Amino acid sequence: QIIRIGWASLPVVGLTAFFTGGALALQIYSGGTRLNAESAVPSIVAIGFLRELGPVLCGLMVAGRVSAAIASELATMKVTEQIDALKTLAIDPIKFLVSPRIIVTIICLPVLTMIGNVIGIFGGYLVSIERLNFNSYLYIESSIKYIEYSDISSSLIKAATFGMIISTIGCYCGFKASKGAQGVGKATTDAVVYSSILILAFNYFLTELL
């Protein structure tokens, strides 16, 4: 599960974070020039990615990939009566199928988010150096100077919460799937939709709380 949920999601998270970081740097620079605040680009990119974009982007990307996979896998197992077979063998499906996925997702999401944060900030750095003619040393110094411990802890707490949402919704939709191929498809779609909405909703409440 660690390889399937964590390692296999890394390319998607990394590419998304890199290009978003580059686009964010361009947009902030474009707005900053109107206010003569171009020097704020490094700090805003770093803080914005750590507190908001990193965990949300990572959560949404993993939700689209992992939540759908979990739901379709468990729904197929239900349709083909594999879950009933586990019960017949006195194996608890929750402990055997659900718990490992939830635990692994809660562990992997913060790790993926921190890697995504670094890649996203690096994407902003690369664009700023190559396209916007920022000084490399001053950019790095300005990025690090304004980062606080609360920014990092906020990112990790959000990521762990999103991980729990993704796996829980995926498992729930998989177990509640109706019979047939149509039921499997609906469970997969519902898992992505519900987990994405809940990630955005919980992101607001966690931002308010933290």
mmCIF file of C-alpha atoms in Angstrom:
data_model
loop_
_atom_site.group_PDB
_atom_site.id
_atom_site.type_symbol
_atom_site.label_atom_id
_atom_site.label_comp_id
_atom_site.label_asym_id
_atom_site.label_seq_id
_atom_site.Cartn_x
_atom_site.Cartn_y
_atom_site.Cartn_z
ATOM 1 C CA GLN A 1 0.000 0.000 0.000
ATOM 2 C CA ILE A 2 2.896 2.375 0.709
ATOM 3 C CA ILE A 3 4.258 1.775 -2.797
ATOM 4 C CA ARG A 4 0.832 2.015 -4.464
ATOM 5 C CA ILE A 5 -0.437 5.038 -2.514
ATOM 6 C CA GLY A 6 2.765 6.925 -1.705
ATOM 7 C CA TRP A 7 5.536 6.160 -4.160
ATOM 8 C CA ALA A 8 3.303 5.858 -7.243
ATOM 9 C CA SER A 9 1.680 9.248 -6.494
ATOM 10 C CA LEU A 10 5.006 11.088 -6.333
ATOM 11 C CA PRO A 11 5.369 11.876 -10.089
ATOM 12 C CA VAL A 12 1.857 13.369 -10.274
ATOM 13 C CA VAL A 13 2.359 15.455 -7.131
ATOM 14 C CA GLY A 14 5.846 16.568 -8.193
ATOM 15 C CA LEU A 15 4.860 17.713 -11.690
ATOM 16 C CA THR A 16 1.746 19.499 -10.433
ATOM 17 C CA ALA A 17 3.697 21.297 -7.699
ATOM 18 C CA PHE A 18 6.539 22.317 -10.018
ATOM 19 C CA PHE A 19 4.380 23.941 -12.677
ATOM 20 C CA THR A 20 2.054 25.513 -10.115
ATOM 21 C CA GLY A 21 5.043 27.032 -8.322
ATOM 22 C CA GLY A 22 6.318 28.501 -11.584
ATOM 23 C CA ALA A 23 2.908 29.899 -12.511
ATOM 24 C CA LEU A 24 2.480 31.311 -8.988
ATOM 25 C CA ALA A 25 5.787 33.173 -9.236
ATOM 26 C CA LEU A 26 4.783 34.696 -12.577
ATOM 27 C CA GLN A 27 1.372 35.778 -11.287
ATOM 28 C CA ILE A 28 2.711 37.292 -8.063
ATOM 29 C CA TYR A 29 5.401 39.144 -9.991
ATOM 30 C CA SER A 30 2.790 40.452 -12.431
ATOM 31 C CA GLY A 31 0.647 41.757 -9.566
ATOM 32 C CA GLY A 32 3.643 42.938 -7.557
ATOM 33 C CA THR A 33 4.912 45.192 -10.322
ATOM 34 C CA ARG A 34 1.686 47.243 -10.074
ATOM 35 C CA LEU A 35 2.389 47.885 -6.394
ATOM 36 C CA ASN A 36 6.185 48.092 -6.640
ATOM 37 C CA ALA A 37 6.399 44.961 -4.483
ATOM 38 C CA GLU A 38 8.363 42.596 -6.731
ATOM 39 C CA SER A 39 10.649 41.727 -3.814
ATOM 40 C CA ALA A 40 7.746 39.947 -2.106
ATOM 41 C CA VAL A 41 7.653 37.165 -4.731
ATOM 42 C CA PRO A 42 10.009 34.715 -2.922
ATOM 43 C CA SER A 43 8.329 34.965 0.475
ATOM 44 C CA ILE A 44 4.766 34.784 -0.902
ATOM 45 C CA VAL A 45 5.573 31.757 -3.070
ATOM 46 C CA ALA A 46 7.149 29.938 -0.111
ATOM 47 C CA ILE A 47 4.460 30.803 2.456
ATOM 48 C CA GLY A 48 1.599 30.310 -0.017
ATOM 49 C CA PHE A 49 2.846 26.866 -0.969
ATOM 50 C CA LEU A 50 3.484 25.729 2.582
ATOM 51 C CA ARG A 51 0.233 26.953 4.093
ATOM 52 C CA GLU A 52 -2.235 26.491 1.239
ATOM 53 C CA LEU A 53 -1.265 25.288 -2.211
ATOM 54 C CA GLY A 54 0.997 22.403 -1.186
ATOM 55 C CA PRO A 55 -1.434 20.383 0.957
ATOM 56 C CA VAL A 56 -4.510 21.233 -1.156
ATOM 57 C CA LEU A 57 -2.897 20.391 -4.509
ATOM 58 C CA CYS A 58 -1.372 17.219 -3.127
ATOM 59 C CA GLY A 59 -4.698 16.235 -1.563
ATOM 60 C CA LEU A 60 -6.664 16.799 -4.758
ATOM 61 C CA MET A 61 -4.131 14.982 -6.951
ATOM 62 C CA VAL A 62 -3.968 11.993 -4.612
ATOM 63 C CA ALA A 63 -7.764 12.023 -4.236
ATOM 64 C CA GLY A 64 -8.156 11.748 -7.999
ATOM 65 C CA ARG A 65 -5.705 8.882 -8.123
ATOM 66 C CA VAL A 66 -5.872 6.989 -4.831
ATOM 67 C CA SER A 67 -9.462 7.489 -3.690
ATOM 68 C CA ALA A 68 -10.721 6.289 -7.077
ATOM 69 C CA ALA A 69 -8.381 3.290 -7.009
ATOM 70 C CA ILE A 70 -9.427 2.277 -3.490
ATOM 71 C CA ALA A 71 -13.131 2.643 -4.294
ATOM 72 C CA SER A 72 -12.937 0.685 -7.549
ATOM 73 C CA GLU A 73 -10.852 -2.067 -5.981
ATOM 74 C CA LEU A 74 -13.138 -2.569 -2.971
ATOM 75 C CA ALA A 75 -16.277 -2.196 -5.091
ATOM 76 C CA THR A 76 -15.014 -4.916 -7.442
ATOM 77 C CA MET A 77 -14.243 -7.132 -4.455
ATOM 78 C CA LYS A 78 -17.780 -6.599 -3.170
ATOM 79 C CA VAL A 79 -19.394 -7.274 -6.560
ATOM 80 C CA THR A 80 -17.373 -10.475 -7.008
ATOM 81 C CA GLU A 81 -18.223 -11.508 -3.420
ATOM 82 C CA GLN A 82 -14.599 -11.540 -2.254
ATOM 83 C CA ILE A 83 -15.559 -9.516 0.829
ATOM 84 C CA ASP A 84 -18.218 -12.105 1.678
ATOM 85 C CA ALA A 85 -15.544 -14.781 1.299
ATOM 86 C CA LEU A 86 -13.346 -12.984 3.842
ATOM 87 C CA LYS A 87 -16.241 -12.924 6.316
ATOM 88 C CA THR A 88 -16.765 -16.656 5.722
ATOM 89 C CA LEU A 89 -13.100 -17.220 6.630
ATOM 90 C CA ALA A 90 -13.633 -15.209 9.857
ATOM 91 C CA ILE A 91 -11.426 -12.349 8.594
ATOM 92 C CA ASP A 92 -12.644 -8.863 9.480
ATOM 93 C CA PRO A 93 -12.797 -6.883 6.179
ATOM 94 C CA ILE A 94 -12.348 -3.593 8.059
ATOM 95 C CA LYS A 95 -9.076 -4.681 9.664
ATOM 96 C CA PHE A 96 -7.853 -6.508 6.569
ATOM 97 C CA LEU A 97 -8.844 -4.043 3.828
ATOM 98 C CA VAL A 98 -9.689 -0.644 5.342
ATOM 99 C CA SER A 99 -7.250 -0.076 8.214
ATOM 100 C CA PRO A 100 -4.010 -0.523 6.198
ATOM 101 C CA ARG A 101 -5.208 1.898 3.529
ATOM 102 C CA ILE A 102 -6.244 4.576 6.023
ATOM 103 C CA ILE A 103 -3.030 4.291 8.068
ATOM 104 C CA VAL A 104 -0.779 4.371 5.001
ATOM 105 C CA THR A 105 -2.604 7.350 3.457
ATOM 106 C CA ILE A 106 -2.378 9.346 6.699
ATOM 107 C CA ILE A 107 1.383 8.638 6.801
ATOM 108 C CA CYS A 108 2.106 9.174 3.086
ATOM 109 C CA LEU A 109 0.165 12.402 2.505
ATOM 110 C CA PRO A 110 2.340 14.578 4.807
ATOM 111 C CA VAL A 111 5.486 13.123 3.212
ATOM 112 C CA LEU A 112 4.158 13.720 -0.311
ATOM 113 C CA THR A 113 3.050 17.221 0.681
ATOM 114 C CA MET A 114 6.476 18.205 2.031
ATOM 115 C CA ILE A 115 8.154 16.875 -1.112
ATOM 116 C CA GLY A 116 5.576 18.769 -3.195
ATOM 117 C CA ASN A 117 6.228 21.935 -1.180
ATOM 118 C CA VAL A 118 9.958 21.748 -1.880
ATOM 119 C CA ILE A 119 9.403 21.046 -5.594
ATOM 120 C CA GLY A 120 6.796 23.829 -5.857
ATOM 121 C CA ILE A 121 9.056 26.389 -4.183
ATOM 122 C CA PHE A 122 11.906 25.232 -6.425
ATOM 123 C CA GLY A 123 9.634 25.731 -9.469
ATOM 124 C CA GLY A 124 8.992 29.312 -8.347
ATOM 125 C CA TYR A 125 12.710 29.791 -7.740
ATOM 126 C CA LEU A 126 13.657 28.474 -11.185
ATOM 127 C CA VAL A 127 11.149 30.673 -13.000
ATOM 128 C CA SER A 128 12.159 33.717 -10.946
ATOM 129 C CA ILE A 129 15.854 33.212 -11.669
ATOM 130 C CA GLU A 130 15.556 32.308 -15.350
ATOM 131 C CA ARG A 131 12.592 34.433 -16.451
ATOM 132 C CA LEU A 132 12.281 37.286 -13.961
ATOM 133 C CA ASN A 133 16.005 37.972 -13.412
ATOM 134 C CA PHE A 134 15.991 37.582 -9.631
ATOM 135 C CA ASN A 135 19.280 37.192 -7.780
ATOM 136 C CA SER A 136 19.669 33.559 -6.730
ATOM 137 C CA TYR A 137 21.162 34.223 -3.278
ATOM 138 C CA LEU A 138 18.682 36.973 -2.381
ATOM 139 C CA TYR A 139 15.743 34.831 -3.529
ATOM 140 C CA ILE A 140 16.756 31.915 -1.305
ATOM 141 C CA GLU A 141 17.466 34.199 1.642
ATOM 142 C CA SER A 142 14.112 35.951 1.289
ATOM 143 C CA SER A 143 12.275 32.612 1.004
ATOM 144 C CA ILE A 144 13.813 31.172 4.179
ATOM 145 C CA LYS A 145 13.658 34.404 6.181
ATOM 146 C CA TYR A 146 9.871 34.590 6.428
ATOM 147 C CA ILE A 147 9.067 30.876 6.838
ATOM 148 C CA GLU A 148 7.908 30.025 10.373
ATOM 149 C CA TYR A 149 7.440 26.718 12.156
ATOM 150 C CA SER A 150 3.661 27.252 12.134
ATOM 151 C CA ASP A 151 3.708 27.271 8.310
ATOM 152 C CA ILE A 152 5.267 23.805 8.224
ATOM 153 C CA SER A 153 3.094 22.363 11.004
ATOM 154 C CA SER A 154 -0.032 23.747 9.331
ATOM 155 C CA SER A 155 0.946 22.029 6.077
ATOM 156 C CA LEU A 156 1.524 18.671 7.800
ATOM 157 C CA ILE A 157 -1.718 18.785 9.818
ATOM 158 C CA LYS A 158 -3.748 19.580 6.712
ATOM 159 C CA ALA A 159 -2.030 16.819 4.738
ATOM 160 C CA ALA A 160 -2.696 14.179 7.415
ATOM 161 C CA THR A 161 -6.360 15.223 7.608
ATOM 162 C CA PHE A 162 -6.716 15.088 3.821
ATOM 163 C CA GLY A 163 -5.101 11.652 3.807
ATOM 164 C CA MET A 164 -7.698 10.353 6.261
ATOM 165 C CA ILE A 165 -10.505 11.867 4.153
ATOM 166 C CA ILE A 166 -9.216 10.341 0.909
ATOM 167 C CA SER A 167 -8.870 6.790 2.204
ATOM 168 C CA THR A 168 -12.016 6.840 4.353
ATOM 169 C CA ILE A 169 -14.228 8.097 1.524
ATOM 170 C CA GLY A 170 -12.645 5.660 -0.936
ATOM 171 C CA CYS A 171 -13.268 2.718 1.386
ATOM 172 C CA TYR A 172 -16.797 3.860 2.230
ATOM 173 C CA CYS A 173 -17.814 4.238 -1.427
ATOM 174 C CA GLY A 174 -16.237 0.885 -2.277
ATOM 175 C CA PHE A 175 -18.085 -0.961 0.488
ATOM 176 C CA LYS A 176 -21.390 0.729 -0.341
ATOM 177 C CA ALA A 177 -21.196 -0.014 -4.083
ATOM 178 C CA SER A 178 -24.200 -1.666 -5.686
ATOM 179 C CA LYS A 179 -23.959 -4.795 -7.768
ATOM 180 C CA GLY A 180 -22.684 -4.755 -11.336
ATOM 181 C CA ALA A 181 -20.219 -2.767 -13.403
ATOM 182 C CA GLN A 182 -22.364 0.368 -13.154
ATOM 183 C CA GLY A 183 -22.122 0.230 -9.367
ATOM 184 C CA VAL A 184 -18.332 0.031 -9.521
ATOM 185 C CA GLY A 185 -18.200 3.048 -11.832
ATOM 186 C CA LYS A 186 -20.532 5.067 -9.641
ATOM 187 C CA ALA A 187 -18.526 4.214 -6.511
ATOM 188 C CA THR A 188 -15.311 5.381 -8.197
ATOM 189 C CA THR A 189 -16.853 8.660 -9.351
ATOM 190 C CA ASP A 190 -18.487 9.335 -5.972
ATOM 191 C CA ALA A 191 -15.205 8.715 -4.159
ATOM 192 C CA VAL A 192 -13.348 11.357 -6.192
ATOM 193 C CA VAL A 193 -16.177 13.906 -6.016
ATOM 194 C CA TYR A 194 -16.869 13.536 -2.280
ATOM 195 C CA SER A 195 -13.217 13.445 -1.245
ATOM 196 C CA SER A 196 -12.382 16.534 -3.351
ATOM 197 C CA ILE A 197 -15.299 18.517 -1.901
ATOM 198 C CA LEU A 198 -14.430 17.478 1.654
ATOM 199 C CA ILE A 199 -10.764 18.392 1.147
ATOM 200 C CA LEU A 200 -11.711 21.925 0.084
ATOM 201 C CA ALA A 201 -14.247 22.259 2.904
ATOM 202 C CA PHE A 202 -11.889 20.957 5.595
ATOM 203 C CA ASN A 203 -9.128 23.158 4.197
ATOM 204 C CA TYR A 204 -11.207 26.221 5.066
ATOM 205 C CA PHE A 205 -12.023 25.008 8.573
ATOM 206 C CA LEU A 206 -8.412 23.993 9.265
ATOM 207 C CA THR A 207 -7.162 27.351 7.973
ATOM 208 C CA GLU A 208 -9.614 29.080 10.304
ATOM 209 C CA LEU A 209 -8.531 26.870 13.196
ATOM 210 C CA LEU A 210 -4.771 27.042 12.607
#
